[in-house]
């Protein structure tokens, strides 16, 4: 096994995309404290412990508080621009960025304005040479079928070029089995040309991953790691080559696995499942994409050809346009 200390500079130069990352997970503690002070909003806990989460439910509750501090289009554009800067600092060439309108209490019923504000930030970032970003607009697992239909109607009407996919995230353990509830919304999104990405196999078991594929038509699965518990679900992913957007540190911090040593990413990869490495919520979980690659390189002794293959999967699995994908693949060939 290669247990040499990973070279972060070299990993930052590895051409790759990030396909599982949430805007809601990109707030820095200092920025949140500053916004909270400005509006006299009480902090949920002292700043030193602001990001000390007690599992997924507590984490999702925190997102509501953090996003509730954002009120103006300028602040949203600033958050988008800051996200692109974060990508550049990690050496990431493109990202599919998930954002979930339900967390943002000052923006309820104003999705088009939200997308416009974020788009303005991403356009400014691209003009400044920062990496491009596509948006995946997300449902919450605990929403109703009617709310899902309404969101899809809006996205189809809007046809905003920045929006590449319909997503669903949130707490599957709290929601129970909801694949059937969201099947029609995902079917319509797919028929309208949107890609589909589905959180499953994090707070649900392998049955959630199966539903994501069979009921929601997932082009990609966010997490999906608990597929490892059912060989038939592993087979399904291998047969259909459905890529997983895996987030090792997130899985440890939010209590899915106690350590990287028992994380199933290597077993899934070795079984032939297309796996990519991602951060999920980098600021809140204290990580960056190069660190996630380093973690796997060290834990599993990955040689360069495996790092290259995982990076290649991230590009292939992304919803970037063909030009962006081609240029990332070229660069990867030169790494
Ligand atoms: N939203 C942000 N991060 C999430 C996660 N890890 N699981 C479900 N929903 C999320
Ligand atoms: Zn996620």
mmCIF file of C-alpha atoms and ligand atoms in Angstrom:
data_model
loop_
_atom_site.group_PDB
_atom_site.id
_atom_site.type_symbol
_atom_site.label_atom_id
_atom_site.label_comp_id
_atom_site.label_asym_id
_atom_site.label_seq_id
_atom_site.Cartn_x
_atom_site.Cartn_y
_atom_site.Cartn_z
ATOM 1 C CA UNK A 1 0.000 0.000 0.000
ATOM 2 C CA UNK A 2 1.240 3.515 -0.817
ATOM 3 C CA UNK A 3 1.216 5.304 2.533
ATOM 4 C CA UNK A 4 3.525 8.140 1.494
ATOM 5 C CA UNK A 5 2.349 11.606 2.503
ATOM 6 C CA UNK A 6 0.184 12.894 -0.362
ATOM 7 C CA UNK A 7 1.488 15.850 -2.338
ATOM 8 C CA UNK A 8 -1.316 18.430 -2.117
ATOM 9 C CA UNK A 9 0.226 20.705 -4.745
ATOM 10 C CA UNK A 10 0.255 17.834 -7.204
ATOM 11 C CA UNK A 11 -3.333 16.856 -6.308
ATOM 12 C CA UNK A 12 -4.474 20.443 -6.776
ATOM 13 C CA UNK A 13 -3.068 20.222 -10.310
ATOM 14 C CA UNK A 14 -5.050 17.034 -11.056
ATOM 15 C CA UNK A 15 -7.702 18.113 -13.604
ATOM 16 C CA UNK A 16 -11.127 17.136 -12.251
ATOM 17 C CA UNK A 17 -14.697 18.241 -11.656
ATOM 18 C CA UNK A 18 -16.695 18.323 -8.466
ATOM 19 C CA UNK A 19 -20.199 16.901 -8.845
ATOM 20 C CA UNK A 20 -21.524 16.791 -5.289
ATOM 21 C CA UNK A 21 -21.237 20.053 -3.388
ATOM 22 C CA UNK A 22 -23.904 22.295 -1.824
ATOM 23 C CA UNK A 23 -23.943 26.086 -1.870
ATOM 24 C CA UNK A 24 -25.440 25.871 1.620
ATOM 25 C CA UNK A 25 -22.262 24.135 2.808
ATOM 26 C CA UNK A 26 -19.881 26.860 1.658
ATOM 27 C CA UNK A 27 -20.341 29.542 4.334
ATOM 28 C CA UNK A 28 -17.304 30.422 6.441
ATOM 29 C CA UNK A 29 -17.880 30.764 10.212
ATOM 30 C CA UNK A 30 -16.534 34.335 10.287
ATOM 31 C CA UNK A 31 -18.888 35.401 7.491
ATOM 32 C CA UNK A 32 -21.904 33.868 9.247
ATOM 33 C CA UNK A 33 -20.972 35.542 12.543
ATOM 34 C CA UNK A 34 -20.668 38.878 10.766
ATOM 35 C CA UNK A 35 -24.055 38.524 9.036
ATOM 36 C CA UNK A 36 -25.725 37.373 12.264
ATOM 37 C CA UNK A 37 -24.348 40.379 14.155
ATOM 38 C CA UNK A 38 -25.542 42.741 11.433
ATOM 39 C CA UNK A 39 -29.141 41.547 11.752
ATOM 40 C CA UNK A 40 -29.025 40.892 15.505
ATOM 41 C CA UNK A 41 -29.740 37.214 14.865
ATOM 42 C CA UNK A 42 -28.652 34.992 17.756
ATOM 43 C CA UNK A 43 -25.955 32.436 16.903
ATOM 44 C CA UNK A 44 -27.055 28.815 17.534
ATOM 45 C CA UNK A 45 -23.787 28.226 19.470
ATOM 46 C CA UNK A 46 -20.479 30.048 20.053
ATOM 47 C CA UNK A 47 -18.357 30.609 16.946
ATOM 48 C CA UNK A 48 -15.651 28.138 18.109
ATOM 49 C CA UNK A 49 -18.264 25.373 18.089
ATOM 50 C CA UNK A 50 -20.474 26.702 15.290
ATOM 51 C CA UNK A 51 -19.694 23.725 13.035
ATOM 52 C CA UNK A 52 -19.872 21.021 15.723
ATOM 53 C CA UNK A 53 -22.764 18.972 14.302
ATOM 54 C CA UNK A 54 -24.605 16.114 15.947
ATOM 55 C CA UNK A 55 -25.514 14.152 12.823
ATOM 56 C CA UNK A 56 -27.502 14.864 9.665
ATOM 57 C CA UNK A 57 -30.733 16.220 11.226
ATOM 58 C CA UNK A 58 -28.840 18.798 13.299
ATOM 59 C CA UNK A 59 -26.740 19.662 10.247
ATOM 60 C CA UNK A 60 -29.780 20.281 8.020
ATOM 61 C CA UNK A 61 -31.367 22.420 10.726
ATOM 62 C CA UNK A 62 -28.194 24.510 10.825
ATOM 63 C CA UNK A 63 -28.452 25.101 7.059
ATOM 64 C CA UNK A 64 -31.848 26.757 7.588
ATOM 65 C CA UNK A 65 -30.302 29.145 10.093
ATOM 66 C CA UNK A 66 -27.245 29.952 7.938
ATOM 67 C CA UNK A 67 -29.199 30.493 4.699
ATOM 68 C CA UNK A 68 -31.734 32.566 6.628
ATOM 69 C CA UNK A 69 -29.046 35.233 7.029
ATOM 70 C CA UNK A 70 -28.932 35.901 3.262
ATOM 71 C CA UNK A 71 -31.402 38.561 2.149
ATOM 72 C CA UNK A 72 -30.248 40.446 -0.938
ATOM 73 C CA UNK A 73 -29.398 39.485 -4.552
ATOM 74 C CA UNK A 74 -25.956 41.037 -4.024
ATOM 75 C CA UNK A 75 -25.276 38.672 -1.125
ATOM 76 C CA UNK A 76 -26.308 35.683 -3.235
ATOM 77 C CA UNK A 77 -24.100 36.826 -6.118
ATOM 78 C CA UNK A 78 -21.265 37.253 -3.625
ATOM 79 C CA UNK A 79 -21.789 33.696 -2.359
ATOM 80 C CA UNK A 80 -21.705 32.403 -5.958
ATOM 81 C CA UNK A 81 -18.519 34.319 -6.735
ATOM 82 C CA UNK A 82 -16.903 33.078 -3.509
ATOM 83 C CA UNK A 83 -17.818 29.506 -4.489
ATOM 84 C CA UNK A 84 -15.983 29.873 -7.828
ATOM 85 C CA UNK A 85 -12.959 31.253 -5.965
ATOM 86 C CA UNK A 86 -13.066 28.211 -3.694
ATOM 87 C CA UNK A 87 -13.027 25.935 -6.779
ATOM 88 C CA UNK A 88 -10.035 27.743 -8.246
ATOM 89 C CA UNK A 89 -8.135 27.546 -4.944
ATOM 90 C CA UNK A 90 -8.600 23.746 -4.911
ATOM 91 C CA UNK A 91 -7.662 23.394 -8.592
ATOM 92 C CA UNK A 92 -11.156 22.167 -9.556
ATOM 93 C CA UNK A 93 -12.047 22.846 -13.199
ATOM 94 C CA UNK A 94 -15.838 22.713 -13.034
ATOM 95 C CA UNK A 95 -18.620 22.061 -10.503
ATOM 96 C CA UNK A 96 -22.236 21.014 -10.492
ATOM 97 C CA UNK A 97 -23.459 23.012 -7.496
ATOM 98 C CA UNK A 98 -26.568 21.893 -5.603
ATOM 99 C CA UNK A 99 -28.756 24.509 -3.996
ATOM 100 C CA UNK A 100 -31.978 23.850 -2.162
ATOM 101 C CA UNK A 101 -34.465 26.761 -2.154
ATOM 102 C CA UNK A 102 -36.270 25.452 0.957
ATOM 103 C CA UNK A 103 -33.356 26.462 3.220
ATOM 104 C CA UNK A 104 -33.479 30.145 2.194
ATOM 105 C CA UNK A 105 -36.327 31.713 4.140
ATOM 106 C CA UNK A 106 -36.047 35.218 2.649
ATOM 107 C CA UNK A 107 -36.386 33.798 -0.868
ATOM 108 C CA UNK A 108 -39.520 31.687 -0.592
ATOM 109 C CA UNK A 109 -41.568 31.901 -3.815
ATOM 110 C CA UNK A 110 -38.765 33.781 -5.600
ATOM 111 C CA UNK A 111 -36.786 31.040 -7.330
ATOM 112 C CA UNK A 112 -36.282 32.938 -10.634
ATOM 113 C CA UNK A 113 -34.781 35.892 -8.744
ATOM 114 C CA UNK A 114 -32.518 33.505 -6.819
ATOM 115 C CA UNK A 115 -31.259 31.837 -9.970
ATOM 116 C CA UNK A 116 -30.649 35.247 -11.598
ATOM 117 C CA UNK A 117 -28.683 36.481 -8.592
ATOM 118 C CA UNK A 118 -26.515 33.358 -8.454
ATOM 119 C CA UNK A 119 -26.054 33.459 -12.216
ATOM 120 C CA UNK A 120 -24.785 37.057 -11.981
ATOM 121 C CA UNK A 121 -22.128 35.922 -9.488
ATOM 122 C CA UNK A 122 -21.060 32.975 -11.665
ATOM 123 C CA UNK A 123 -20.908 35.127 -14.809
ATOM 124 C CA UNK A 124 -18.689 37.674 -13.045
ATOM 125 C CA UNK A 125 -16.487 34.825 -11.800
ATOM 126 C CA UNK A 126 -16.100 33.335 -15.285
ATOM 127 C CA UNK A 127 -15.240 36.757 -16.682
ATOM 128 C CA UNK A 128 -12.466 36.902 -14.093
ATOM 129 C CA UNK A 129 -11.116 33.539 -15.287
ATOM 130 C CA UNK A 130 -12.608 31.426 -12.486
ATOM 131 C CA UNK A 131 -14.037 27.931 -13.233
ATOM 132 C CA UNK A 132 -17.554 27.465 -14.655
ATOM 133 C CA UNK A 133 -20.451 26.185 -12.538
ATOM 134 C CA UNK A 134 -23.794 24.509 -13.330
ATOM 135 C CA UNK A 135 -26.700 24.652 -10.883
ATOM 136 C CA UNK A 136 -28.655 21.614 -9.643
ATOM 137 C CA UNK A 137 -31.879 22.871 -8.047
ATOM 138 C CA UNK A 138 -32.851 20.598 -5.205
ATOM 139 C CA UNK A 139 -36.009 19.311 -3.620
ATOM 140 C CA UNK A 140 -36.017 18.310 0.043
ATOM 141 C CA UNK A 141 -36.931 14.671 0.807
ATOM 142 C CA UNK A 142 -39.598 15.811 3.250
ATOM 143 C CA UNK A 143 -41.489 17.903 0.654
ATOM 144 C CA UNK A 144 -44.785 16.811 -0.901
ATOM 145 C CA UNK A 145 -45.448 15.509 -4.430
ATOM 146 C CA UNK A 146 -47.314 18.771 -5.122
ATOM 147 C CA UNK A 147 -44.351 20.892 -4.084
ATOM 148 C CA UNK A 148 -42.121 18.761 -6.325
ATOM 149 C CA UNK A 149 -44.482 19.207 -9.277
ATOM 150 C CA UNK A 150 -44.525 22.955 -8.678
ATOM 151 C CA UNK A 151 -40.713 23.172 -8.664
ATOM 152 C CA UNK A 152 -40.436 21.163 -11.883
ATOM 153 C CA UNK A 153 -43.103 23.362 -13.557
ATOM 154 C CA UNK A 154 -41.096 26.413 -12.627
ATOM 155 C CA UNK A 155 -37.772 25.003 -13.845
ATOM 156 C CA UNK A 156 -39.280 23.884 -17.128
ATOM 157 C CA UNK A 157 -40.882 27.305 -17.641
ATOM 158 C CA UNK A 158 -37.690 29.108 -16.674
ATOM 159 C CA UNK A 159 -35.314 27.057 -18.858
ATOM 160 C CA UNK A 160 -32.427 29.002 -17.394
ATOM 161 C CA UNK A 161 -29.129 28.038 -19.069
ATOM 162 C CA UNK A 162 -27.379 27.993 -15.668
ATOM 163 C CA UNK A 163 -29.697 25.233 -14.372
ATOM 164 C CA UNK A 164 -28.462 21.816 -15.472
ATOM 165 C CA UNK A 165 -30.341 19.414 -13.205
ATOM 166 C CA UNK A 166 -33.087 18.577 -10.770
ATOM 167 C CA UNK A 167 -31.720 17.263 -7.481
ATOM 168 C CA UNK A 168 -33.143 15.919 -4.247
ATOM 169 C CA UNK A 169 -31.407 15.995 -0.866
ATOM 170 C CA UNK A 170 -32.281 16.091 2.823
ATOM 171 C CA UNK A 171 -32.958 13.425 5.400
ATOM 172 C CA UNK A 172 -34.188 10.125 3.959
ATOM 173 C CA UNK A 173 -34.222 8.500 7.380
ATOM 174 C CA UNK A 174 -36.726 11.127 8.581
ATOM 175 C CA UNK A 175 -38.788 11.058 5.376
ATOM 176 C CA UNK A 176 -39.127 7.281 5.011
ATOM 177 C CA UNK A 177 -39.414 5.695 1.562
ATOM 178 C CA UNK A 178 -40.220 8.585 -0.785
ATOM 179 C CA UNK A 179 -39.100 7.326 -4.207
ATOM 180 C CA UNK A 180 -42.716 6.774 -5.354
ATOM 181 C CA UNK A 181 -43.716 10.276 -4.162
ATOM 182 C CA UNK A 182 -41.131 11.980 -6.377
ATOM 183 C CA UNK A 183 -41.173 9.649 -9.391
ATOM 184 C CA UNK A 184 -43.510 11.756 -11.536
ATOM 185 C CA UNK A 185 -41.621 15.012 -10.898
ATOM 186 C CA UNK A 186 -38.320 13.373 -11.854
ATOM 187 C CA UNK A 187 -39.868 11.773 -14.925
ATOM 188 C CA UNK A 188 -41.101 15.166 -16.138
ATOM 189 C CA UNK A 189 -37.773 16.852 -15.400
ATOM 190 C CA UNK A 190 -35.980 14.194 -17.451
ATOM 191 C CA UNK A 191 -38.458 14.519 -20.307
ATOM 192 C CA UNK A 192 -37.844 18.282 -20.323
ATOM 193 C CA UNK A 193 -34.098 17.741 -20.773
ATOM 194 C CA UNK A 194 -32.923 18.287 -17.211
ATOM 195 C CA UNK A 195 -30.376 15.889 -15.727
ATOM 196 C CA UNK A 196 -31.311 14.106 -12.499
ATOM 197 C CA UNK A 197 -29.150 13.704 -9.430
ATOM 198 C CA UNK A 198 -30.411 12.043 -6.263
ATOM 199 C CA UNK A 199 -29.164 11.882 -2.655
ATOM 200 C CA UNK A 200 -29.558 8.247 -1.618
ATOM 201 C CA UNK A 201 -27.680 5.606 0.318
ATOM 202 C CA UNK A 202 -26.511 8.041 2.990
ATOM 203 C CA UNK A 203 -29.370 8.161 5.507
ATOM 204 C CA UNK A 204 -31.168 5.420 3.545
ATOM 205 C CA UNK A 205 -29.770 1.948 2.880
ATOM 206 C CA UNK A 206 -29.273 0.207 -0.471
ATOM 207 C CA UNK A 207 -33.042 0.216 -1.100
ATOM 208 C CA UNK A 208 -32.841 4.023 -1.379
ATOM 209 C CA UNK A 209 -30.165 3.649 -4.058
ATOM 210 C CA UNK A 210 -32.317 1.174 -5.969
ATOM 211 C CA UNK A 211 -35.300 3.568 -5.852
ATOM 212 C CA UNK A 212 -33.076 6.426 -7.056
ATOM 213 C CA UNK A 213 -32.212 4.400 -10.153
ATOM 214 C CA UNK A 214 -35.501 2.625 -10.825
ATOM 215 C CA UNK A 215 -38.053 5.245 -9.726
ATOM 216 C CA UNK A 216 -36.245 8.559 -10.109
ATOM 217 C CA UNK A 217 -34.163 7.777 -13.214
ATOM 218 C CA UNK A 218 -31.000 9.113 -11.548
ATOM 219 C CA UNK A 219 -28.207 10.024 -13.961
ATOM 220 C CA UNK A 220 -25.997 10.225 -10.899
ATOM 221 C CA UNK A 221 -26.326 9.423 -7.210
ATOM 222 C CA UNK A 222 -25.090 11.694 -4.424
ATOM 223 C CA UNK A 223 -23.408 9.482 -1.788
ATOM 224 C CA UNK A 224 -24.869 6.068 -2.720
ATOM 225 C CA UNK A 225 -22.238 4.458 -0.510
ATOM 226 C CA UNK A 226 -24.662 2.169 1.320
ATOM 227 C CA UNK A 227 -25.148 0.276 -1.953
ATOM 228 C CA UNK A 228 -22.234 -1.713 -0.544
ATOM 229 C CA UNK A 229 -24.724 -3.500 1.746
ATOM 230 C CA UNK A 230 -26.517 -5.255 -1.128
ATOM 231 C CA UNK A 231 -24.606 -7.061 -3.913
ATOM 232 C CA UNK A 232 -27.642 -6.793 -6.214
ATOM 233 C CA UNK A 233 -27.657 -3.008 -5.878
ATOM 234 C CA UNK A 234 -23.921 -2.933 -6.585
ATOM 235 C CA UNK A 235 -24.653 -4.994 -9.728
ATOM 236 C CA UNK A 236 -27.360 -2.555 -10.772
ATOM 237 C CA UNK A 237 -24.926 0.372 -10.535
ATOM 238 C CA UNK A 238 -22.240 -1.551 -12.409
ATOM 239 C CA UNK A 239 -24.598 -2.773 -15.159
ATOM 240 C CA UNK A 240 -26.017 0.710 -15.761
ATOM 241 C CA UNK A 241 -22.731 2.490 -14.977
ATOM 242 C CA UNK A 242 -24.484 4.967 -12.679
ATOM 243 C CA UNK A 243 -21.819 7.191 -11.102
ATOM 244 C CA UNK A 244 -21.707 7.896 -7.362
ATOM 245 C CA UNK A 245 -20.664 11.332 -6.025
ATOM 246 C CA UNK A 246 -18.914 10.187 -2.858
ATOM 247 C CA UNK A 247 -17.912 12.466 0.034
ATOM 248 C CA UNK A 248 -15.632 10.620 2.500
ATOM 249 C CA UNK A 249 -15.194 13.342 5.145
ATOM 250 C CA UNK A 250 -18.909 14.172 5.114
ATOM 251 C CA UNK A 251 -19.714 10.511 5.736
ATOM 252 C CA UNK A 252 -17.380 10.447 8.732
ATOM 253 C CA UNK A 253 -18.449 13.780 10.265
ATOM 254 C CA UNK A 254 -22.168 13.104 9.786
ATOM 255 C CA UNK A 255 -21.853 9.617 11.226
ATOM 256 C CA UNK A 256 -22.292 7.237 8.268
ATOM 257 C CA UNK A 257 -18.842 5.626 8.837
ATOM 258 C CA UNK A 258 -16.548 6.050 11.832
ATOM 259 C CA UNK A 259 -13.331 6.416 9.795
ATOM 260 C CA UNK A 260 -11.919 6.421 6.283
ATOM 261 C CA UNK A 261 -10.440 2.966 6.907
ATOM 262 C CA UNK A 262 -13.903 1.379 6.831
ATOM 263 C CA UNK A 263 -15.321 3.635 4.101
ATOM 264 C CA UNK A 264 -16.566 1.551 1.118
ATOM 265 C CA UNK A 265 -15.324 3.838 -1.710
ATOM 266 C CA UNK A 266 -12.449 1.517 -2.605
ATOM 267 C CA UNK A 267 -14.629 -1.613 -2.509
ATOM 268 C CA UNK A 268 -17.234 0.074 -4.736
ATOM 269 C CA UNK A 269 -14.560 1.233 -7.175
ATOM 270 C CA UNK A 270 -12.957 -2.201 -7.296
ATOM 271 C CA UNK A 271 -16.385 -3.740 -8.006
ATOM 272 C CA UNK A 272 -16.695 -1.562 -11.121
ATOM 273 C CA UNK A 273 -18.994 1.204 -9.835
ATOM 274 C CA UNK A 274 -17.996 4.606 -11.314
ATOM 275 C CA UNK A 275 -16.945 6.659 -8.272
ATOM 276 C CA UNK A 276 -15.946 10.308 -7.943
ATOM 277 C CA UNK A 277 -14.625 12.164 -4.880
ATOM 278 C CA UNK A 278 -16.378 15.271 -3.569
ATOM 279 C CA UNK A 279 -16.691 17.551 -0.537
ATOM 280 C CA UNK A 280 -20.496 17.843 0.013
ATOM 281 C CA UNK A 281 -20.310 20.888 2.333
ATOM 282 C CA UNK A 282 -16.645 21.894 2.388
ATOM 283 C CA UNK A 283 -16.662 24.957 4.656
ATOM 284 C CA UNK A 284 -18.994 23.477 7.258
ATOM 285 C CA UNK A 285 -17.170 20.129 7.277
ATOM 286 C CA UNK A 286 -13.688 21.666 7.193
ATOM 287 C CA UNK A 287 -12.432 20.117 3.974
ATOM 288 C CA UNK A 288 -11.430 20.857 0.370
ATOM 289 C CA UNK A 289 -11.420 18.680 -2.731
ATOM 290 C CA UNK A 290 -7.645 18.180 -2.831
ATOM 291 C CA UNK A 291 -7.810 17.016 0.801
ATOM 292 C CA UNK A 292 -10.481 14.428 -0.048
ATOM 293 C CA UNK A 293 -8.276 13.024 -2.831
ATOM 294 C CA UNK A 294 -5.311 13.007 -0.428
ATOM 295 C CA UNK A 295 -7.361 11.171 2.185
ATOM 296 C CA UNK A 296 -8.235 8.363 -0.253
ATOM 297 C CA UNK A 297 -4.758 8.229 -1.774
ATOM 298 C CA UNK A 298 -3.270 7.682 1.662
ATOM 299 C CA UNK A 299 -5.933 5.368 3.096
ATOM 300 C CA UNK A 300 -6.151 3.058 0.079
ATOM 301 C CA UNK A 301 -2.662 3.462 -1.361
ATOM 302 C CA UNK A 302 -4.024 4.703 -4.661
ATOM 303 C CA UNK A 303 -1.380 4.970 -7.395
ATOM 304 C CA UNK A 304 -1.536 7.683 -10.060
ATOM 305 C CA UNK A 305 -3.568 5.614 -12.511
ATOM 306 C CA UNK A 306 -6.375 5.226 -9.944
ATOM 307 C CA UNK A 307 -6.311 8.951 -9.110
ATOM 308 C CA UNK A 308 -6.501 9.652 -12.841
ATOM 309 C CA UNK A 309 -9.406 7.228 -13.319
ATOM 310 C CA UNK A 310 -11.385 8.742 -10.431
ATOM 311 C CA UNK A 311 -10.736 12.248 -11.771
ATOM 312 C CA UNK A 312 -11.848 11.043 -15.204
ATOM 313 C CA UNK A 313 -15.084 9.700 -13.702
ATOM 314 C CA UNK A 314 -15.722 13.089 -12.090
ATOM 315 C CA UNK A 315 -15.482 14.763 -15.501
ATOM 316 C CA UNK A 316 -17.576 12.127 -17.307
ATOM 317 C CA UNK A 317 -20.221 12.166 -14.552
ATOM 318 C CA UNK A 318 -20.508 15.959 -14.503
ATOM 319 C CA UNK A 319 -23.253 17.877 -16.281
ATOM 320 C CA UNK A 320 -20.708 20.264 -17.837
ATOM 321 C CA UNK A 321 -21.060 21.079 -21.518
ATOM 322 C CA UNK A 322 -19.001 19.171 -24.103
ATOM 323 C CA UNK A 323 -16.353 21.913 -24.473
ATOM 324 C CA UNK A 324 -15.650 22.043 -20.741
ATOM 325 C CA UNK A 325 -15.490 18.250 -20.552
ATOM 326 C CA UNK A 326 -13.160 18.002 -23.569
ATOM 327 C CA UNK A 327 -10.754 20.568 -22.198
ATOM 328 C CA UNK A 328 -10.662 18.902 -18.753
ATOM 329 C CA UNK A 329 -10.042 15.487 -20.359
ATOM 330 C CA UNK A 330 -7.184 16.956 -22.450
ATOM 331 C CA UNK A 331 -5.615 18.468 -19.360
ATOM 332 C CA UNK A 332 -6.019 15.186 -17.486
ATOM 333 C CA UNK A 333 -4.168 13.390 -20.267
ATOM 334 C CA UNK A 334 -1.222 15.708 -19.644
ATOM 335 C CA UNK A 335 -1.177 15.289 -15.823
HETATM 336 N N1 LIG B 1 -27.748 18.873 2.223
HETATM 337 C C1 LIG B 1 -26.482 19.315 2.406
HETATM 338 N N2 LIG B 1 -25.666 18.304 2.728
HETATM 339 C C2 LIG B 1 -26.440 17.178 2.765
HETATM 340 C C3 LIG B 1 -26.194 15.810 3.046
HETATM 341 N N3 LIG B 1 -24.982 15.352 3.359
HETATM 342 N N4 LIG B 1 -27.238 14.950 2.999
HETATM 343 C C4 LIG B 1 -28.462 15.390 2.689
HETATM 344 N N5 LIG B 1 -28.753 16.654 2.408
HETATM 345 C C5 LIG B 1 -27.747 17.551 2.446
HETATM 346 ZN ZN1 LIG B 2 -24.938 16.257 -0.345
#
